[in-house]
Tab-separated table of C-alpha atoms and ligand atoms in Angstrom:
chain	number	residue	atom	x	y	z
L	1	UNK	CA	2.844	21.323	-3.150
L	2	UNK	CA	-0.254	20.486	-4.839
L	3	UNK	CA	-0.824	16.865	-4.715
L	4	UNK	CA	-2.256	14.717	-7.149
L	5	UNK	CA	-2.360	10.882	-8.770
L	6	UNK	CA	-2.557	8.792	-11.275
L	7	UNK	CA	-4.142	5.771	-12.692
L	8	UNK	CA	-2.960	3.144	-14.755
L	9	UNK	CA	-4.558	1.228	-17.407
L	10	UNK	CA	-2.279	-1.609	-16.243
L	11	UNK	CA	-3.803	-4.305	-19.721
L	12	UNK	CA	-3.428	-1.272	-22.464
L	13	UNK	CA	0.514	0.035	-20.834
L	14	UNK	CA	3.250	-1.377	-23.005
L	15	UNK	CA	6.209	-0.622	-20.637
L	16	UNK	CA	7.336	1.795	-23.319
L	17	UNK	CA	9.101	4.206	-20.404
L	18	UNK	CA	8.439	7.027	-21.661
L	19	UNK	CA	5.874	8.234	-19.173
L	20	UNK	CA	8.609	7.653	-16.576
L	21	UNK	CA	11.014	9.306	-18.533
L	22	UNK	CA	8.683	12.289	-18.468
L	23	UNK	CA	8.176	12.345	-14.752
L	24	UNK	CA	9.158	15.547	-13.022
L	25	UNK	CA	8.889	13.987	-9.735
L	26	UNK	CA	10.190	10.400	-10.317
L	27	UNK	CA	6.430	8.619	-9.183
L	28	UNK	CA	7.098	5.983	-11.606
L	29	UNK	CA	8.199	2.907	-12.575
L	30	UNK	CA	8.062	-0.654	-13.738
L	31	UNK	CA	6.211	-2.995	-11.854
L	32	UNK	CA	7.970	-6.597	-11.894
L	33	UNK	CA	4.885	-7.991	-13.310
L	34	UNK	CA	3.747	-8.520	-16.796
L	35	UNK	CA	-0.202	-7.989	-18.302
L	36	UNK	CA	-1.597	-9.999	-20.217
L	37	UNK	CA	-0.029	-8.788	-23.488
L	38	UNK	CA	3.572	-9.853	-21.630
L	39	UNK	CA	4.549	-6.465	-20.965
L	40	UNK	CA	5.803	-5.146	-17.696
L	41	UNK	CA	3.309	-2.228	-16.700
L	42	UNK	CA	3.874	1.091	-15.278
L	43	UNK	CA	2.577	2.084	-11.769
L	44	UNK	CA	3.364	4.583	-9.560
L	45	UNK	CA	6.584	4.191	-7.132
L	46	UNK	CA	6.082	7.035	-4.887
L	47	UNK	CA	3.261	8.712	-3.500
L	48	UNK	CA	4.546	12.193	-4.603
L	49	UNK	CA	2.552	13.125	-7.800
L	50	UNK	CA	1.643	16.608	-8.089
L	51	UNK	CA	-0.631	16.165	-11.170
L	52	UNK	CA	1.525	17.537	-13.632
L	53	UNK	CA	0.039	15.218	-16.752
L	54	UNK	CA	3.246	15.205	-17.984
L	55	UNK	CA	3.255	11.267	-18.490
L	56	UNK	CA	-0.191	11.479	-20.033
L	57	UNK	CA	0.786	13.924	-22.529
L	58	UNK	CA	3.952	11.795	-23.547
L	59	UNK	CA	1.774	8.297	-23.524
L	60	UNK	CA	1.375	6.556	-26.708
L	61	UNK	CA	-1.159	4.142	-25.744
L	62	UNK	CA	-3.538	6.919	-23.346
L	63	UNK	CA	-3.343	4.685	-20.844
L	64	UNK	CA	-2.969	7.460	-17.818
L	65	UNK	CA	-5.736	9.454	-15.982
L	66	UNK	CA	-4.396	11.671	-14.069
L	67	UNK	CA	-6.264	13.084	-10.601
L	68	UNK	CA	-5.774	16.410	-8.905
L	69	UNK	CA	-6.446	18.210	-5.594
L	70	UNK	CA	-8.749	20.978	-6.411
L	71	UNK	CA	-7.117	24.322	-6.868
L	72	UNK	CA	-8.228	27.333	-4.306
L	73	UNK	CA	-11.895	27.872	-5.717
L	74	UNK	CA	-10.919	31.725	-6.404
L	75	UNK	CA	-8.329	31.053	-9.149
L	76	UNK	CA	-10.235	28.857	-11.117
L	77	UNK	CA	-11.273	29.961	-14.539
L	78	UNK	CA	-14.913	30.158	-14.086
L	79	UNK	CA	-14.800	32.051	-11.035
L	80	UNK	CA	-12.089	34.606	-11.607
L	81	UNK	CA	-13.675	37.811	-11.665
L	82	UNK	CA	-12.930	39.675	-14.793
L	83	UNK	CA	-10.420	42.373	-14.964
L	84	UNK	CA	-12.063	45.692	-15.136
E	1	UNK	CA	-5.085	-0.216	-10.506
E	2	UNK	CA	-2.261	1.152	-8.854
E	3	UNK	CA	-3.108	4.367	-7.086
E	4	UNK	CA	-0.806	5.501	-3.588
E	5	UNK	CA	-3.303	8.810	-3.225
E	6	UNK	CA	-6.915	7.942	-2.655
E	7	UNK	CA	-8.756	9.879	-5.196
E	8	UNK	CA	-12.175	10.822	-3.298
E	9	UNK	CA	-11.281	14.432	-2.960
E	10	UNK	CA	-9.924	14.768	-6.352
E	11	UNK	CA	-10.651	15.929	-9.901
E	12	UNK	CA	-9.371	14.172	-13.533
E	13	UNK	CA	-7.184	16.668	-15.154
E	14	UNK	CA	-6.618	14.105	-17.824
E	15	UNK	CA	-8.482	11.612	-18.980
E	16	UNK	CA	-9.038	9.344	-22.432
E	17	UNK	CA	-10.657	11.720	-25.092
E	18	UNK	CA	-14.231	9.583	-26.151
E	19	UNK	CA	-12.764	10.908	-29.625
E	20	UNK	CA	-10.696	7.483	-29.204
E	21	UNK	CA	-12.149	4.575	-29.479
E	22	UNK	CA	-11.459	1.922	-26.765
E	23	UNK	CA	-9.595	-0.145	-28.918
E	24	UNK	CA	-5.768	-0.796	-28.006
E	25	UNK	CA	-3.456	0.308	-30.539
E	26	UNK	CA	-1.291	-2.021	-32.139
E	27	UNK	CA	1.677	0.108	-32.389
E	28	UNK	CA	5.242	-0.914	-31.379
E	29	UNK	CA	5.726	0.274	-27.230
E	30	UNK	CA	6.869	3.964	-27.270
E	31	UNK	CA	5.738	4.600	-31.391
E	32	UNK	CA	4.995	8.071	-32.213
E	33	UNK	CA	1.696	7.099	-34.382
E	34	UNK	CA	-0.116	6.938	-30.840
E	35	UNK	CA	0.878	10.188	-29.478
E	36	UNK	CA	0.040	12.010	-32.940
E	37	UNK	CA	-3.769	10.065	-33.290
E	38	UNK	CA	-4.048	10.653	-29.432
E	39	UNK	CA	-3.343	14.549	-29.326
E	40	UNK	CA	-5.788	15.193	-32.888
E	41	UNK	CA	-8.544	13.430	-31.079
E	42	UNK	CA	-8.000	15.616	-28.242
E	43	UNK	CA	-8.227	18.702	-30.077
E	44	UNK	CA	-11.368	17.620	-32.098
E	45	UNK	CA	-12.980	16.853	-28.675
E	46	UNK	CA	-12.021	20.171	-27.590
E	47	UNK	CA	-13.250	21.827	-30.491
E	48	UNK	CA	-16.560	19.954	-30.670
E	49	UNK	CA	-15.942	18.955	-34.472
E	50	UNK	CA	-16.658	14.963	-33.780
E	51	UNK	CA	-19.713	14.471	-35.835
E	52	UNK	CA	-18.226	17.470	-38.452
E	53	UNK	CA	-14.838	15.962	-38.999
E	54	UNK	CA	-13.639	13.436	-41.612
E	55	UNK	CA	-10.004	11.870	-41.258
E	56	UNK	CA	-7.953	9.963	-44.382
E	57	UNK	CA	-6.089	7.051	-43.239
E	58	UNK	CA	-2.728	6.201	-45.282
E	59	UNK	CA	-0.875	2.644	-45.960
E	60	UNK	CA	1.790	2.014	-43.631
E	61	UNK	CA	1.635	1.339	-39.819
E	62	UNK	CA	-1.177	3.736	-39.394
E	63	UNK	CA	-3.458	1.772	-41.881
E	64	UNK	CA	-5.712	1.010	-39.171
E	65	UNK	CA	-5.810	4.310	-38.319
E	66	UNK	CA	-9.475	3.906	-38.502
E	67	UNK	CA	-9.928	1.854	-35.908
E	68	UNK	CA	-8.946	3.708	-33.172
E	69	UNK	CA	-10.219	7.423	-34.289
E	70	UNK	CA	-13.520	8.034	-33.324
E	71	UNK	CA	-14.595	10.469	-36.522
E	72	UNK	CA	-15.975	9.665	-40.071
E	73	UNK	CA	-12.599	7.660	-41.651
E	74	UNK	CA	-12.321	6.624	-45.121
E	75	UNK	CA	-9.015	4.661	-45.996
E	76	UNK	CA	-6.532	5.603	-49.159
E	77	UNK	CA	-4.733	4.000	-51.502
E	78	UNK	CA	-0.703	3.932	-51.053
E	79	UNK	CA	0.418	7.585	-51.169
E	80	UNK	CA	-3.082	8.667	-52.370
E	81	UNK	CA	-4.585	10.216	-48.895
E	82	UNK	CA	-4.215	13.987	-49.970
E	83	UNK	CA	-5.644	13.133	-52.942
E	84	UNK	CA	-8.941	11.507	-51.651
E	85	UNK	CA	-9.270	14.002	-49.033
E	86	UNK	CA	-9.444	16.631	-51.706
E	87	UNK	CA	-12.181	14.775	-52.683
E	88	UNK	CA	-13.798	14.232	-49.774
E	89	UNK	CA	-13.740	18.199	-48.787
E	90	UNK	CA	-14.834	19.693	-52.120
E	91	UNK	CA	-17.877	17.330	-52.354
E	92	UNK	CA	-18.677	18.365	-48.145
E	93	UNK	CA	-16.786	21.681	-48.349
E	94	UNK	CA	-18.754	22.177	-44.129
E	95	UNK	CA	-16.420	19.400	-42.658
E	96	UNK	CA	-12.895	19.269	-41.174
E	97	UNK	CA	-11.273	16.830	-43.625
E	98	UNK	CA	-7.573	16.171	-43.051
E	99	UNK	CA	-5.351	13.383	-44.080
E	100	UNK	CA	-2.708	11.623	-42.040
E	101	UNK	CA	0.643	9.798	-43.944
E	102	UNK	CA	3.756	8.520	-42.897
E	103	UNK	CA	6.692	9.368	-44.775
E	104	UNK	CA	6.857	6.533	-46.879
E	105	UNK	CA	3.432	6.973	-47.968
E	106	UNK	CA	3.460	11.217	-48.008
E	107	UNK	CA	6.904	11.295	-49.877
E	108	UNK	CA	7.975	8.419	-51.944
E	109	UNK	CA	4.572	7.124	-53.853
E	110	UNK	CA	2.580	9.837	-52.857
E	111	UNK	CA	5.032	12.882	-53.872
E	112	UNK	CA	2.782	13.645	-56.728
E	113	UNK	CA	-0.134	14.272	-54.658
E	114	UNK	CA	1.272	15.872	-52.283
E	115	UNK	CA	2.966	18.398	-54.306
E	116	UNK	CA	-0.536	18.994	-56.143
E	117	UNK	CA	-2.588	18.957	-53.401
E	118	UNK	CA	-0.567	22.045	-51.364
E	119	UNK	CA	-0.111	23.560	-54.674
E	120	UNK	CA	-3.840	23.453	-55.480
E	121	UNK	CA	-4.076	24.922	-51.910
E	122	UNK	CA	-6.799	22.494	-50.921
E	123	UNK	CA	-8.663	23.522	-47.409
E	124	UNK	CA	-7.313	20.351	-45.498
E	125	UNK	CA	-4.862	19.667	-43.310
E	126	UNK	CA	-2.371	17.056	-43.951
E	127	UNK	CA	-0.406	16.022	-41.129
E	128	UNK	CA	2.701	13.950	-42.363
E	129	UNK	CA	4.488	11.630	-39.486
E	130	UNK	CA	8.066	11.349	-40.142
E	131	UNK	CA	9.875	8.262	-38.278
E	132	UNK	CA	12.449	8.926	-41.748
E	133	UNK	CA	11.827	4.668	-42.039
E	134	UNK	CA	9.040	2.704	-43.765
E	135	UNK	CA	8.066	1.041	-40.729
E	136	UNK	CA	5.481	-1.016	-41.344
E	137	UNK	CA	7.469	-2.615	-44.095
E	138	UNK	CA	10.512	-4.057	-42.189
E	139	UNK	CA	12.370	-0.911	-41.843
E	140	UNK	CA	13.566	-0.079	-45.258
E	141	UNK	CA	14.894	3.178	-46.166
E	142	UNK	CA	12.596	5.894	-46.735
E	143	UNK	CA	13.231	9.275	-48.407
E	144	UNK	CA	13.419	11.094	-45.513
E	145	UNK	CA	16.088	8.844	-44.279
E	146	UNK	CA	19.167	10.831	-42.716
E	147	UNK	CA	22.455	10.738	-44.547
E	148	UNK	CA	24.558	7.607	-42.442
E	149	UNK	CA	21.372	6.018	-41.325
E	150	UNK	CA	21.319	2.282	-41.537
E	151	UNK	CA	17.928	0.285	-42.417
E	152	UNK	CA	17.489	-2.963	-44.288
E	153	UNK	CA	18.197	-1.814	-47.387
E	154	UNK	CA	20.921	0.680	-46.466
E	155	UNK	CA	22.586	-1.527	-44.237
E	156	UNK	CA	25.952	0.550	-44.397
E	157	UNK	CA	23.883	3.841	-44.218
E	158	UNK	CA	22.217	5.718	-46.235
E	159	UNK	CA	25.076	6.830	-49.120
E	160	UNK	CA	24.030	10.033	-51.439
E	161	UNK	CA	25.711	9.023	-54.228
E	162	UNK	CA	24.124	5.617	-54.222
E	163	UNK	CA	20.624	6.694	-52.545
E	164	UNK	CA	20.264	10.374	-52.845
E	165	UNK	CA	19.615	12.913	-50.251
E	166	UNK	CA	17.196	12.988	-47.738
E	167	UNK	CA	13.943	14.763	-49.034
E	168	UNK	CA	12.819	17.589	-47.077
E	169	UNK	CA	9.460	17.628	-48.708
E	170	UNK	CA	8.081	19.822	-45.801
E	171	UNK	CA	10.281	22.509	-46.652
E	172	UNK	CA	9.444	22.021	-50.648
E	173	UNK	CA	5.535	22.475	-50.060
E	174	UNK	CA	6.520	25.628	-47.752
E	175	UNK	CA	6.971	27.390	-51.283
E	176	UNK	CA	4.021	26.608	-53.135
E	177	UNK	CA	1.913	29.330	-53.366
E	178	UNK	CA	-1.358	26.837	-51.902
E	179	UNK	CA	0.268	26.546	-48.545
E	180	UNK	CA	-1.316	28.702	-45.766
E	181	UNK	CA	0.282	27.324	-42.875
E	182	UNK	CA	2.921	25.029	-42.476
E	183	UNK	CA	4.748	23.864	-39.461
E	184	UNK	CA	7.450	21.100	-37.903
E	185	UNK	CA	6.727	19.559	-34.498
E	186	UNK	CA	8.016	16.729	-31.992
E	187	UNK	CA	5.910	14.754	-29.385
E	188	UNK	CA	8.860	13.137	-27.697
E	189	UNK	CA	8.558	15.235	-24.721
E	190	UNK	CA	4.969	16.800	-22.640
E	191	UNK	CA	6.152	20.473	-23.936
E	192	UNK	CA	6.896	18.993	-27.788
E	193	UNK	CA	3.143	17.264	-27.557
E	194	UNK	CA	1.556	20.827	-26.041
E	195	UNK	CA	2.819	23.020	-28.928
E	196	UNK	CA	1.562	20.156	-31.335
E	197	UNK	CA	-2.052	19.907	-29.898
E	198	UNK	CA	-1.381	23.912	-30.545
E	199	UNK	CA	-0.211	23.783	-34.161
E	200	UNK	CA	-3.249	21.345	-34.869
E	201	UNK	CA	-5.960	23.724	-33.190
E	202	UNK	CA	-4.730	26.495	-35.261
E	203	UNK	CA	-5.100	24.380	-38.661
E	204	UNK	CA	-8.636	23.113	-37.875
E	205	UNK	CA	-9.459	26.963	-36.568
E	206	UNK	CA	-7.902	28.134	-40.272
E	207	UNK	CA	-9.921	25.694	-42.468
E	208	UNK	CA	-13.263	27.393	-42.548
E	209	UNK	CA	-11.263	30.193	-43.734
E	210	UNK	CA	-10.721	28.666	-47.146
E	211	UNK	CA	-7.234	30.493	-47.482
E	212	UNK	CA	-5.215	26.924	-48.104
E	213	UNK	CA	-3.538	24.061	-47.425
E	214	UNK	CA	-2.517	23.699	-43.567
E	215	UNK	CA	0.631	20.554	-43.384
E	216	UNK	CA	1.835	19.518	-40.063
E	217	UNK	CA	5.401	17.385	-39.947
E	218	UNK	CA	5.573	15.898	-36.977
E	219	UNK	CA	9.281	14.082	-36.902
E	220	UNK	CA	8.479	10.928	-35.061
E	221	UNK	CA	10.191	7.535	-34.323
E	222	UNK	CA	9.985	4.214	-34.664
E	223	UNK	CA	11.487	2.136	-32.227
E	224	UNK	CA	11.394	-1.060	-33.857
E	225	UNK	CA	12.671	0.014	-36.881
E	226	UNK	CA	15.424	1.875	-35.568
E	227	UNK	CA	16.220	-1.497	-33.331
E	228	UNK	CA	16.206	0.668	-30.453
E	229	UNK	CA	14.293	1.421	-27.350
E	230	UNK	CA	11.905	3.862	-27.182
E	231	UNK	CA	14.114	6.498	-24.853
E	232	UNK	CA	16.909	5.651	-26.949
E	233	UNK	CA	14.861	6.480	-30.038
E	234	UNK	CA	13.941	9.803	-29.025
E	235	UNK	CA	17.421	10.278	-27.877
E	236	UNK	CA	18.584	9.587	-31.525
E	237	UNK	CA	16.065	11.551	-33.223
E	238	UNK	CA	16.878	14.952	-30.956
E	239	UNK	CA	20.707	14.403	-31.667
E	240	UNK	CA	20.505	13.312	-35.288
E	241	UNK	CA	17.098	14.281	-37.346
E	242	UNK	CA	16.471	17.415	-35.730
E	243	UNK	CA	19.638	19.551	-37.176
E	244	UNK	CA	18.243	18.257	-40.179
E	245	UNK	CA	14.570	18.975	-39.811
E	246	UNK	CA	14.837	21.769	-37.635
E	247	UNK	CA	11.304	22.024	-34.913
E	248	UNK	CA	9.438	25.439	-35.231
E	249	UNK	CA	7.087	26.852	-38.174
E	250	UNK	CA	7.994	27.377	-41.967
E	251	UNK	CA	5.271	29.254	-42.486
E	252	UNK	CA	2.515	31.301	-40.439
E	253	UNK	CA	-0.458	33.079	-41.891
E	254	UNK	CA	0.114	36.831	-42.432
E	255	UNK	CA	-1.786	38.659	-40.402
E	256	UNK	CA	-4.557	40.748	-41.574
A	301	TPP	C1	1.267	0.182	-54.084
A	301	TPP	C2	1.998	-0.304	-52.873
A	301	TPP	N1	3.349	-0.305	-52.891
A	301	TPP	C3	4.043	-0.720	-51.804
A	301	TPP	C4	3.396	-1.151	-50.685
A	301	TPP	C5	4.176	-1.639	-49.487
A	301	TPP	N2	4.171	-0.666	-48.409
A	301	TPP	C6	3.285	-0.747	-47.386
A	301	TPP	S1	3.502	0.441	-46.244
A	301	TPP	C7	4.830	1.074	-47.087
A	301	TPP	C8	5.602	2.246	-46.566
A	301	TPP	C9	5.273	2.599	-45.162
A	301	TPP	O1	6.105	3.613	-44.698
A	301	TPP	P1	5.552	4.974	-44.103
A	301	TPP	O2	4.573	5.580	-45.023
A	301	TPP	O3	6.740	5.799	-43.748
A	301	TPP	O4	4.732	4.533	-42.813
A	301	TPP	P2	5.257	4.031	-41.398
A	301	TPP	O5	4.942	2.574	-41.367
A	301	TPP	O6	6.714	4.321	-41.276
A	301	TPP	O7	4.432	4.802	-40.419
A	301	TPP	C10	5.068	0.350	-48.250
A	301	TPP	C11	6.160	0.648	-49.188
A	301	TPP	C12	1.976	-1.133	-50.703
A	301	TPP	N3	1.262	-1.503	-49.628
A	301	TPP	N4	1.313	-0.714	-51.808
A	302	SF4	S1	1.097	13.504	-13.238
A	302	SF4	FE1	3.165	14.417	-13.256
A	302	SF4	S2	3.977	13.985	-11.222
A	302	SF4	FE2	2.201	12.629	-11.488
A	302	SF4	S3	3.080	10.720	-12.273
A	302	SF4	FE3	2.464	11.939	-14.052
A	302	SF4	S4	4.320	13.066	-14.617
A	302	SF4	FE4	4.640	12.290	-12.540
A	303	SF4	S1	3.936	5.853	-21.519
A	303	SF4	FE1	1.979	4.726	-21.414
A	303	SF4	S2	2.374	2.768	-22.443
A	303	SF4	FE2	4.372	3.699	-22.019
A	303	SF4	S3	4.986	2.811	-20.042
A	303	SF4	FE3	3.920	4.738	-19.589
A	303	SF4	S4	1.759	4.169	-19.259
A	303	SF4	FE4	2.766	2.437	-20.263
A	304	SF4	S1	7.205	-0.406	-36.870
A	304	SF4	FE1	7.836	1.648	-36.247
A	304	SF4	S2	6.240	3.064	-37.014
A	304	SF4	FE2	5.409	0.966	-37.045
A	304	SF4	S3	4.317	0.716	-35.095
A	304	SF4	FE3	6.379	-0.105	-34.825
A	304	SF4	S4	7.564	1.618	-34.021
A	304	SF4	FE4	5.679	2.465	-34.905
A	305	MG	MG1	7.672	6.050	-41.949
C-alpha cells in the first residue's frame, strides 16, 4: 500500500464534507473544533492515507496538500526508458 | 496542521495552483463556483498560459471572480460576459480569453449574447456554471430550473404552464453552426472534476486554432439555495438535474 498524507489548511476549510465524502480510505473527519470563521475543520482521523488526492480534487476552498511516498524511481515518468 | 504521517520522506502530489490567489473564497461551504475557478487555474498553470490568459467575470455569486483568479480579469455587465470577451479576444486575438457565467447571468439576461456569440463562433471559451438557481440573489428561480423545483419565487415548484420549461440553452448553442466544441460536466465527485480539468485543456488547446466557439456546462449546486447540505446537494443534483442535463459531450471536433 503506498502511503501518503495530507495537510489541512485548518482557517480556509469550511466543514463542507465533501472531501470526506470523497475519501476512499475513510482518513477523515470533523474535528470538534471550530476556526476562526466558526466552522468545524477537517483533519485527518486515521493514519491510513494512500495519497489518492481524491479530497483535493473534490475541495471547493483548495484547502488540501496532499503528500506521497515516492514511487519506485524506475516507473516514474522521467526515467522510464522509452519503448523501442 | 493536522498531519498523522510525518512528511520528511515525502513528495506534494497536490498542492494550491499559484494561478489562485491566496485569498479565501467567499462561497457558501461545499459551492461548486470553487471547484470550477480551482480546476481552470489548474489547467492554465499546467499549460503555462498565466501571463497569456484573460478571464471575464459575470454578475452573480462569482462577481468577485476576480479576486481569487490569478490572470488578467476584466468584470461584465449582467449577462454581458460573452459579449465583452468577444471584445477582448478580437482586439488581442494571441490570448486565451474565456468568460465564466452562472445560469442566471448566461441564460436569462444574457440569452442574446450568448446565442450571438456561439453563433458568431467567437475563439473563446465560455464556461457556463449551472446550480439551475440565481444564487446570489436569494435563490429565485432561474431558467434552468427543473420542472417541480421549489425556490423563492416558485415556492410550490417550478409549474410549466405558469413558468415555462427549463431552458437547455447548452443543447440550443450545440446547433449553431459557430460552436466547435461543446460539452456537459460535473465536479461533484474526484472522477467528475478529472474529466472537467480534461474538457477545459482541450478548449484552451483548440483556441489558437480559430475554428470556434468552445462552451463548457458544468451542472453545479448551490447549497444554500437549495437549503440543503452540501452532500445532500450533490445527492439531489445526480438524482434530479442530471436525467435532465445528461453529463458527456454534445459536440466534439471532427477529426481531420
Ligand atoms: C441588470 C441587473 N439585473 C438584475 C440583477 C440582480 N442579479 C444579480 S445576480 C443575478 C442572477 C444570479 O444568478 P446566476 O447567474 O445563476 O449566478 P449564481 O449566483 O447562481 O452563481 C441577478 C438577477 C443585477 N445585478 N443587474
Ligand atoms: S489523499 Fe486520498 S486517502 Fe488521503 S485523505 Fe485524501 S482522499 Fe483520503
Ligand atoms: S472539502 Fe475542503 S473545505 Fe470542505 S471540509 Fe474538506 S477541506 Fe474543508
Ligand atoms: S448562494 Fe449558492 S451559488 Fe452562491 S455561493 Fe452560496 S452555494 Fe454558491
Ligand atoms: Mg445560478
Amino acid at each position: 500500500m503506498i502511503r501518503g498524507t495530507v495537510l489541512i489548511n485548518r482557517d480556509i476549510c469550511k466543514g463542507c464534507e465533501l472531501c470526506i465524502a470523497a475519501c476512499p480510505q475513510d482518513s477523515l473527519g470533523l474535528s470538534d473544533q471550530i476556526n476562526r470563521h466558526g466552522y468545524r475543520y477537517v483533519q485527518l482521523v486515521q493514519d491510513n492515507c494512500t495519497g489518492c488526492i481524491n479530497c483535493a480534487l473534490v475541495c471547493p476552498d483548495c484547502a488540501i496538500t496532499v503528500y506521497q511516498e515516492p514511487r519506485a524511481k524506475a516507473k516514474s515518468s522521467a526515467q522510464r526508458v522509452p519503448a523501442l | 496542521m493536522e498531519s498523522a504521517a510525518t512528511t520528511n520522506h515525502m513528495e506534494i502530489v497536490y498542492e494550491r495552483p499559484v494561478t489562485l490567489t491566496d485569498t479565501p473564497m467567499h462561497y457558501c461551504p461545499g459551492c461548486g463556483h470553487g471547484v470550477v475557478h480551482r480546476v481552470l487555474m489548474e489547467v492554465i498553470n499546467e499549460m503555462g498560459i498565466q501571463d497569456r490568459t484573460v478571464g471575464v467575470a459575470p454578475v452573480g455569486c462569482s462577481v468577485f471572480a476576480y479576486n481569487y483568479m490569478n490572470v488578467d480579469m476584466q468584470e461584465a455587465a449582467h449577462g454581458r460576459a460573452s459579449a465583452v470577451a468577444t471584445g477582448i479576444k478580437r482586439v488581442l486575438p494571441e490570448k486565451y480569453v474565456y468568460s465564466y457565467q452562472g445560469d442566471g447571468d448566461l441564460a436569462a439576461i444574457g440569452t442574446g449574447e450568448t446565442i450571438h456569440t456561439v453563433n458568431r463562433g467567437e475563439n473563446i471559451l465560455m464556461i457556463f456554471i449551472n446550480n439551475a438557481i440565481y444564487g446570489m440573489t436569494g435563490g429565485q428561480m432561474a431558467p434552468t430550473s427543473i420542472l417541480g423545483q421549489v425556490t423563492s419565487t416558485t415556492p410550490y415548484g417550478r409549474k410549466s404552464d405558469l413558468n415555462g420549461f427549463p431552458l437547455k440553452i447548452t443543447d440550443l448553442v450545440t446547433q449553431l453552426p459557430g460552436a466547435y466544441y461543446v460539452t456537459r460536466q460535473s465536479v461533484h465527485t474526484a472522477a467528475a472534476v478529472r474529466k472537467l480539468k480534461k474538457a477545459i485543456e482541450a478548449s484552451f488547446k483548440y483556441q489558437p486554432l480559430k475554428k470556434g466557439t468552445c462552451f463548457i456546462e458544468v451542472v453545479s449546486n448551490c447549497p444554500s439555495g437549495w437549503k440543503m447540505t452540501p452532500i445532500e446537494a450533490n445527492a439531489w443534483m445526480e438524482k434530479n438535474m442530471f436525467p435532465l442535463y445528461p453529463i458527456g459531450d454534445l459536440k466534439v471536433p471532427k477529426q481531420n
